[in-house]
PDB file of C-alpha atoms in Angstrom:
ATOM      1  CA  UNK A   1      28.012  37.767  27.110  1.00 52.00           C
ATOM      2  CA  UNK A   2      27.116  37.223  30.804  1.00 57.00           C
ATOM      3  CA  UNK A   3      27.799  34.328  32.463  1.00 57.00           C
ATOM      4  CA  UNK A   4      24.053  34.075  33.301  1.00 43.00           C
ATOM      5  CA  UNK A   5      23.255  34.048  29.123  1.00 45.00           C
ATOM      6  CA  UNK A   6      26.246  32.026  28.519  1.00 42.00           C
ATOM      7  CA  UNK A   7      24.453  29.113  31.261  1.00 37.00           C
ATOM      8  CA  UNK A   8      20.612  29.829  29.628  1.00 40.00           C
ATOM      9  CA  UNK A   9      21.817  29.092  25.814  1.00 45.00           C
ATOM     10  CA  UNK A  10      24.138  25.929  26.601  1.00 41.00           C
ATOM     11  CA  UNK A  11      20.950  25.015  28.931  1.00 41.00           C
ATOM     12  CA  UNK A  12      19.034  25.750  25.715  1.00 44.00           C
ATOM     13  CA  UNK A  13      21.359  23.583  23.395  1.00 39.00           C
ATOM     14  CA  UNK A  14      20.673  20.235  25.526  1.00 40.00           C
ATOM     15  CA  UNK A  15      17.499  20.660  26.070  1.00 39.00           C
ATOM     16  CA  UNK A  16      16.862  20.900  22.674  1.00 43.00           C
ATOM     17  CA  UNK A  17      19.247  18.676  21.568  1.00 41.00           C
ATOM     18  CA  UNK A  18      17.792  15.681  23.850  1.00 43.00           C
ATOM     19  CA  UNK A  19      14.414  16.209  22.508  1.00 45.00           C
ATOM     20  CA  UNK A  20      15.477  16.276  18.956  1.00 51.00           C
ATOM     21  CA  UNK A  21      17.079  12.675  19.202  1.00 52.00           C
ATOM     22  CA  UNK A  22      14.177  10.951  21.905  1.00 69.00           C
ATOM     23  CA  UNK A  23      13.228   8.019  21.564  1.00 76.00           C
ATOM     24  CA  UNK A  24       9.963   7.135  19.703  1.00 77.00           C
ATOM     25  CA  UNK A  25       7.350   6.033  21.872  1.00 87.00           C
ATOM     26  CA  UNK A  26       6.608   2.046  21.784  1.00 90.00           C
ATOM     27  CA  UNK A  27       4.225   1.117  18.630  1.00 86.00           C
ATOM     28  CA  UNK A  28       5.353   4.618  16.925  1.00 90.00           C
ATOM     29  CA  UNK A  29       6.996   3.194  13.442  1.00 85.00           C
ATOM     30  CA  UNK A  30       8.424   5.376  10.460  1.00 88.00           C
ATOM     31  CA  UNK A  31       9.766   3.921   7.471  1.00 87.00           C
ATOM     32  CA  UNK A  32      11.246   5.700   4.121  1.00 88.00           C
ATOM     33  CA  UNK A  33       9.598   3.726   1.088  1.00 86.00           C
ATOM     34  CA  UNK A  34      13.565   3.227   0.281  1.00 86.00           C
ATOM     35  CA  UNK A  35      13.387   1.062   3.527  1.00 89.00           C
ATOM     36  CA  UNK A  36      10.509  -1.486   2.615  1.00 93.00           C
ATOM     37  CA  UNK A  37      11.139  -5.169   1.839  1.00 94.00           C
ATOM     38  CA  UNK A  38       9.296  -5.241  -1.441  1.00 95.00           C
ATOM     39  CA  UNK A  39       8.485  -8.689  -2.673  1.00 96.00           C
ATOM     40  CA  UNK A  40       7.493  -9.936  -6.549  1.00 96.00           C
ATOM     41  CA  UNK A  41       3.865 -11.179  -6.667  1.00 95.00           C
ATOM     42  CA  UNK A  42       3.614 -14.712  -7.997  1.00 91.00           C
ATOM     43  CA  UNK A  43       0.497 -16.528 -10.050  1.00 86.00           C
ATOM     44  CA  UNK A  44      -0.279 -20.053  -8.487  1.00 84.00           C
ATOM     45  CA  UNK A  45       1.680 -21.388 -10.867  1.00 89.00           C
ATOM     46  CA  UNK A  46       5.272 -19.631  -9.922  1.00 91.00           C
ATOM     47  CA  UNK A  47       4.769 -17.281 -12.713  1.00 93.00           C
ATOM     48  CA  UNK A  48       6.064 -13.767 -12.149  1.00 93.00           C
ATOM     49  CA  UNK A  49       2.698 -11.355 -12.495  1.00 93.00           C
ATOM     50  CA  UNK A  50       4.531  -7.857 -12.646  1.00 95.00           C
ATOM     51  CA  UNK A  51       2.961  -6.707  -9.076  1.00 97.00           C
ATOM     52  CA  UNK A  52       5.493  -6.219  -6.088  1.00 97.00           C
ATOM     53  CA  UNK A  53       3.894  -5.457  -2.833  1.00 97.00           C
ATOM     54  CA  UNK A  54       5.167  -5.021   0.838  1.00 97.00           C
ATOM     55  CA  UNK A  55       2.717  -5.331   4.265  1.00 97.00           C
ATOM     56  CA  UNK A  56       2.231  -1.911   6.126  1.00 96.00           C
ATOM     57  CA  UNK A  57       0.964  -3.509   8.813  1.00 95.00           C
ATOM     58  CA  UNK A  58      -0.450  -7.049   9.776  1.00 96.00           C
ATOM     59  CA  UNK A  59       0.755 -10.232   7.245  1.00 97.00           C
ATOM     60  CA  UNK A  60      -1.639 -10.610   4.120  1.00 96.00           C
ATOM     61  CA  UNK A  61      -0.352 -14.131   3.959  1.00 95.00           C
ATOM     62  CA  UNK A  62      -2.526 -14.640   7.430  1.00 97.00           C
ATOM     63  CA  UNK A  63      -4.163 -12.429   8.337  1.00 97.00           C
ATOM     64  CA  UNK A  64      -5.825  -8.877   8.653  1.00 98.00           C
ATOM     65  CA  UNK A  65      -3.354  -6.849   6.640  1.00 98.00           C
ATOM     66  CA  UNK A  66      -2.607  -3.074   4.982  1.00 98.00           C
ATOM     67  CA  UNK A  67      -0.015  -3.485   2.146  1.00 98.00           C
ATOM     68  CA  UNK A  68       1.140  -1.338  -0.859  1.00 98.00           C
ATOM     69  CA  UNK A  69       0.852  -2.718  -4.414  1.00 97.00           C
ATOM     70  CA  UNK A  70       3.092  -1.831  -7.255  1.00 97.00           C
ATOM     71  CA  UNK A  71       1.678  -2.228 -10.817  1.00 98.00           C
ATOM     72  CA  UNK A  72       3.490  -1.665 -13.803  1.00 98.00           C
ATOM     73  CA  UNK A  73       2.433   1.008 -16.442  1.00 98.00           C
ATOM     74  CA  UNK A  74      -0.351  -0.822 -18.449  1.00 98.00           C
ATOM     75  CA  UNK A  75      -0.951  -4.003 -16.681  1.00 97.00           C
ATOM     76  CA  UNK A  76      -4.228  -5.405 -16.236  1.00 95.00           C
ATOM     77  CA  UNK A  77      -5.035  -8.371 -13.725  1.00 94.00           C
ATOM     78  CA  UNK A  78      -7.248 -11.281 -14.409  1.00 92.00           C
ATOM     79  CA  UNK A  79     -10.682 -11.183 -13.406  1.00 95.00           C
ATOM     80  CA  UNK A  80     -10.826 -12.502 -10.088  1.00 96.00           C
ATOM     81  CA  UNK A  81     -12.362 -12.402  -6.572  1.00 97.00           C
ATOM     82  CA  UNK A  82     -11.404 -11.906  -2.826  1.00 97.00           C
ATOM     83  CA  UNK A  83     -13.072 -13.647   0.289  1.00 97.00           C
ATOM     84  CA  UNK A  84     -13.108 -10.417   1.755  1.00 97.00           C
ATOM     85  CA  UNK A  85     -13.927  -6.813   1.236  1.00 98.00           C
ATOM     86  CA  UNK A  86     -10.751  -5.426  -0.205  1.00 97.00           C
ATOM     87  CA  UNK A  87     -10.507  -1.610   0.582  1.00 98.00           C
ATOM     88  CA  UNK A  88      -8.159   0.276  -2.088  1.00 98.00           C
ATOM     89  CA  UNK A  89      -6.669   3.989  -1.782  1.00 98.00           C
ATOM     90  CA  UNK A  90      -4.790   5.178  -5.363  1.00 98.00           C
ATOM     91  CA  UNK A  91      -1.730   6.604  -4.164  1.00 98.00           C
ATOM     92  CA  UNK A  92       0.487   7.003  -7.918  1.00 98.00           C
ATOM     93  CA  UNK A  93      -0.613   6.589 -11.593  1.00 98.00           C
ATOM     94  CA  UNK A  94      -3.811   6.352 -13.001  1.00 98.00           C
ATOM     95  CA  UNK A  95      -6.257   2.887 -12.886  1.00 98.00           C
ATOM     96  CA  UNK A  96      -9.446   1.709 -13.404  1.00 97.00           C
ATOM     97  CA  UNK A  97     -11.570  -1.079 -12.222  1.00 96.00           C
ATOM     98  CA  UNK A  98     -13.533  -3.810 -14.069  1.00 95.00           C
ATOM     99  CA  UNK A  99     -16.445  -5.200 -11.402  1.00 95.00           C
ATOM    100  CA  UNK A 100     -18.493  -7.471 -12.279  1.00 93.00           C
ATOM    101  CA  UNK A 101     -18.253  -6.270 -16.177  1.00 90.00           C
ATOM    102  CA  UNK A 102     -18.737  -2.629 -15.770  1.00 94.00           C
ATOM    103  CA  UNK A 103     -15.402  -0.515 -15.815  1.00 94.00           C
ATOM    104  CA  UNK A 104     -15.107   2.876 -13.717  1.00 94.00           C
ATOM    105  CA  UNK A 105     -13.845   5.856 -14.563  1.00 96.00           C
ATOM    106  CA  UNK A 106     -10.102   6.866 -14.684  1.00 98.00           C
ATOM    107  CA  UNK A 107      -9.281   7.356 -10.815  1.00 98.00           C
ATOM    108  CA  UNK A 108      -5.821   9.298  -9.897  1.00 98.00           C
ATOM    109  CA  UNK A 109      -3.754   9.546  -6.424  1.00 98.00           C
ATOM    110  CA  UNK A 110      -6.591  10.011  -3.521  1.00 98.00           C
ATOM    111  CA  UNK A 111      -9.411   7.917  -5.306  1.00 98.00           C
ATOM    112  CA  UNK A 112     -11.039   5.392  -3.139  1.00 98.00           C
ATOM    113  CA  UNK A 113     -12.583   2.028  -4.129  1.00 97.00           C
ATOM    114  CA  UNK A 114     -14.123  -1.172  -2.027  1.00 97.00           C
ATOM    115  CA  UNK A 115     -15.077  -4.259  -3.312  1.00 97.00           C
ATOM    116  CA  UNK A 116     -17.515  -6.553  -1.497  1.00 97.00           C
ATOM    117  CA  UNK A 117     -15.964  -9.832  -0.734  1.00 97.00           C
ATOM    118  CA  UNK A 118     -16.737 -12.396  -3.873  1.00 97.00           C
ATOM    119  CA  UNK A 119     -17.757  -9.450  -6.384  1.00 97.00           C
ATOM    120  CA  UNK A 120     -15.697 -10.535  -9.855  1.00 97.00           C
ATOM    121  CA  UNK A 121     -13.373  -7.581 -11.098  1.00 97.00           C
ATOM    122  CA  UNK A 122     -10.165  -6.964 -11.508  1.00 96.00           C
ATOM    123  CA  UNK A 123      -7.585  -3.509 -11.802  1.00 97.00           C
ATOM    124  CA  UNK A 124      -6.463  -1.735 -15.058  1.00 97.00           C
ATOM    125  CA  UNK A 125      -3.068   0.554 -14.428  1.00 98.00           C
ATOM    126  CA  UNK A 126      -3.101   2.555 -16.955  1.00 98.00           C
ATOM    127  CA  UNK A 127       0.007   2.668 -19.989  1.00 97.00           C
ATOM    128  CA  UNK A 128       1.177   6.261 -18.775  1.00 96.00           C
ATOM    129  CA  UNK A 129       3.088   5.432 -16.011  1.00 97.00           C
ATOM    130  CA  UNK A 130       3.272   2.622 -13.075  1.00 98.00           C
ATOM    131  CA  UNK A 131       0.765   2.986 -10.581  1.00 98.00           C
ATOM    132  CA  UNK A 132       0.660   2.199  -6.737  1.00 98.00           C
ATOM    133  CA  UNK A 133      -2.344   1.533  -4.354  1.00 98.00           C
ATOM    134  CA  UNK A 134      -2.717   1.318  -0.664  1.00 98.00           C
ATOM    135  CA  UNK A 135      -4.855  -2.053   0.033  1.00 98.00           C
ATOM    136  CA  UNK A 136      -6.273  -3.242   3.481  1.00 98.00           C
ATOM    137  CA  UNK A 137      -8.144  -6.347   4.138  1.00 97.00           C
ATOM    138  CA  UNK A 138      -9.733  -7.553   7.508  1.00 97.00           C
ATOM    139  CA  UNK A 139      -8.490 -11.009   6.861  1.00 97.00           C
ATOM    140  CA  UNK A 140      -5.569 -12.811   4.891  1.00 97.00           C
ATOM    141  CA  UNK A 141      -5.755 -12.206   1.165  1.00 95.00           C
ATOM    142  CA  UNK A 142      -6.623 -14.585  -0.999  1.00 94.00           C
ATOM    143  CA  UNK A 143      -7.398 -14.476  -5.032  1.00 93.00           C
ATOM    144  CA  UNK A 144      -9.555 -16.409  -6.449  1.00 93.00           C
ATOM    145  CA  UNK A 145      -9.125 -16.327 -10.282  1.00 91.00           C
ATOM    146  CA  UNK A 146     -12.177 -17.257 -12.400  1.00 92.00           C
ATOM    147  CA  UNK A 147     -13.112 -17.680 -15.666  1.00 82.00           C
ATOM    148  CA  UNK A 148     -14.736 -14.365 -17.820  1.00 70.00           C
TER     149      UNK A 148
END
């Protein structure tokens, strides 16, 4: 090999080694789902509800907020409202929705659903297998159980 290739390929090798281990830009954040703080989901009495979630982005204990949701296989919430417009993206398993009394159809990974702030309703995740959703909020969340 001339010395002229020998000098282009080690020039090659640090070049592209430096730009394979730069620095992310400010802001730029990317987590493994092994890496996320998950936390249990409690009822206002301290009771253990089967949901773990973890924020995305923003706090949903105060304010705007995107968090993932973990349901078990088969669990259905009580019927209950939000102050605000919860926006929901199915990302495992298989749910439905009860709002205000009428139930959609099965919706898989993909599906989209938003629910006006103060419309009743509540989430159904199917018995097959556990199911996960992507929810964002424009202010802290808040549930508001009532009665059926």
């Amino acid at each position: 090999m001339s010395k002229l290739a020998l000098v282009i390929s080690f020039t090659s090798l640090v070049l592209g080694l430096a730009i394979g281990v730069r620095a992310a830009p400010p802001g730029v954040m990317a987590l493994s789902s092994d890496d996320f703080a998950w936390t249990n989901v409690k009822a206002p009495d301290g009771t253990p509800t089967g949901l773990r979630t973890v924020d995305l982005w923003g706090q949903a204990a105060k304010g705007a907020h995107g968090s993932l949701t973990r349901f078990p296989a088969g669990l259905a919430e009580h019927l209950h409202t939000h102050s605000r417009d919860l926006r929901v993206v199915i990302v495992a398993g298989t749910m439905a929705f009860s709002v205000e009394g009428a139930e959609t159809k099965d919706l898989g990974p993909g599906s989209f659903v938003t629910i006006p702030a103060g419309v009743r309703h509540f989430a159904i995740c199917r018995p097959a297998r556990p199911c996960e959703v992507f929810l964002e909020q424009s202010g802290a969340m808040d549930v508001k159980f009532v009665e059926k």
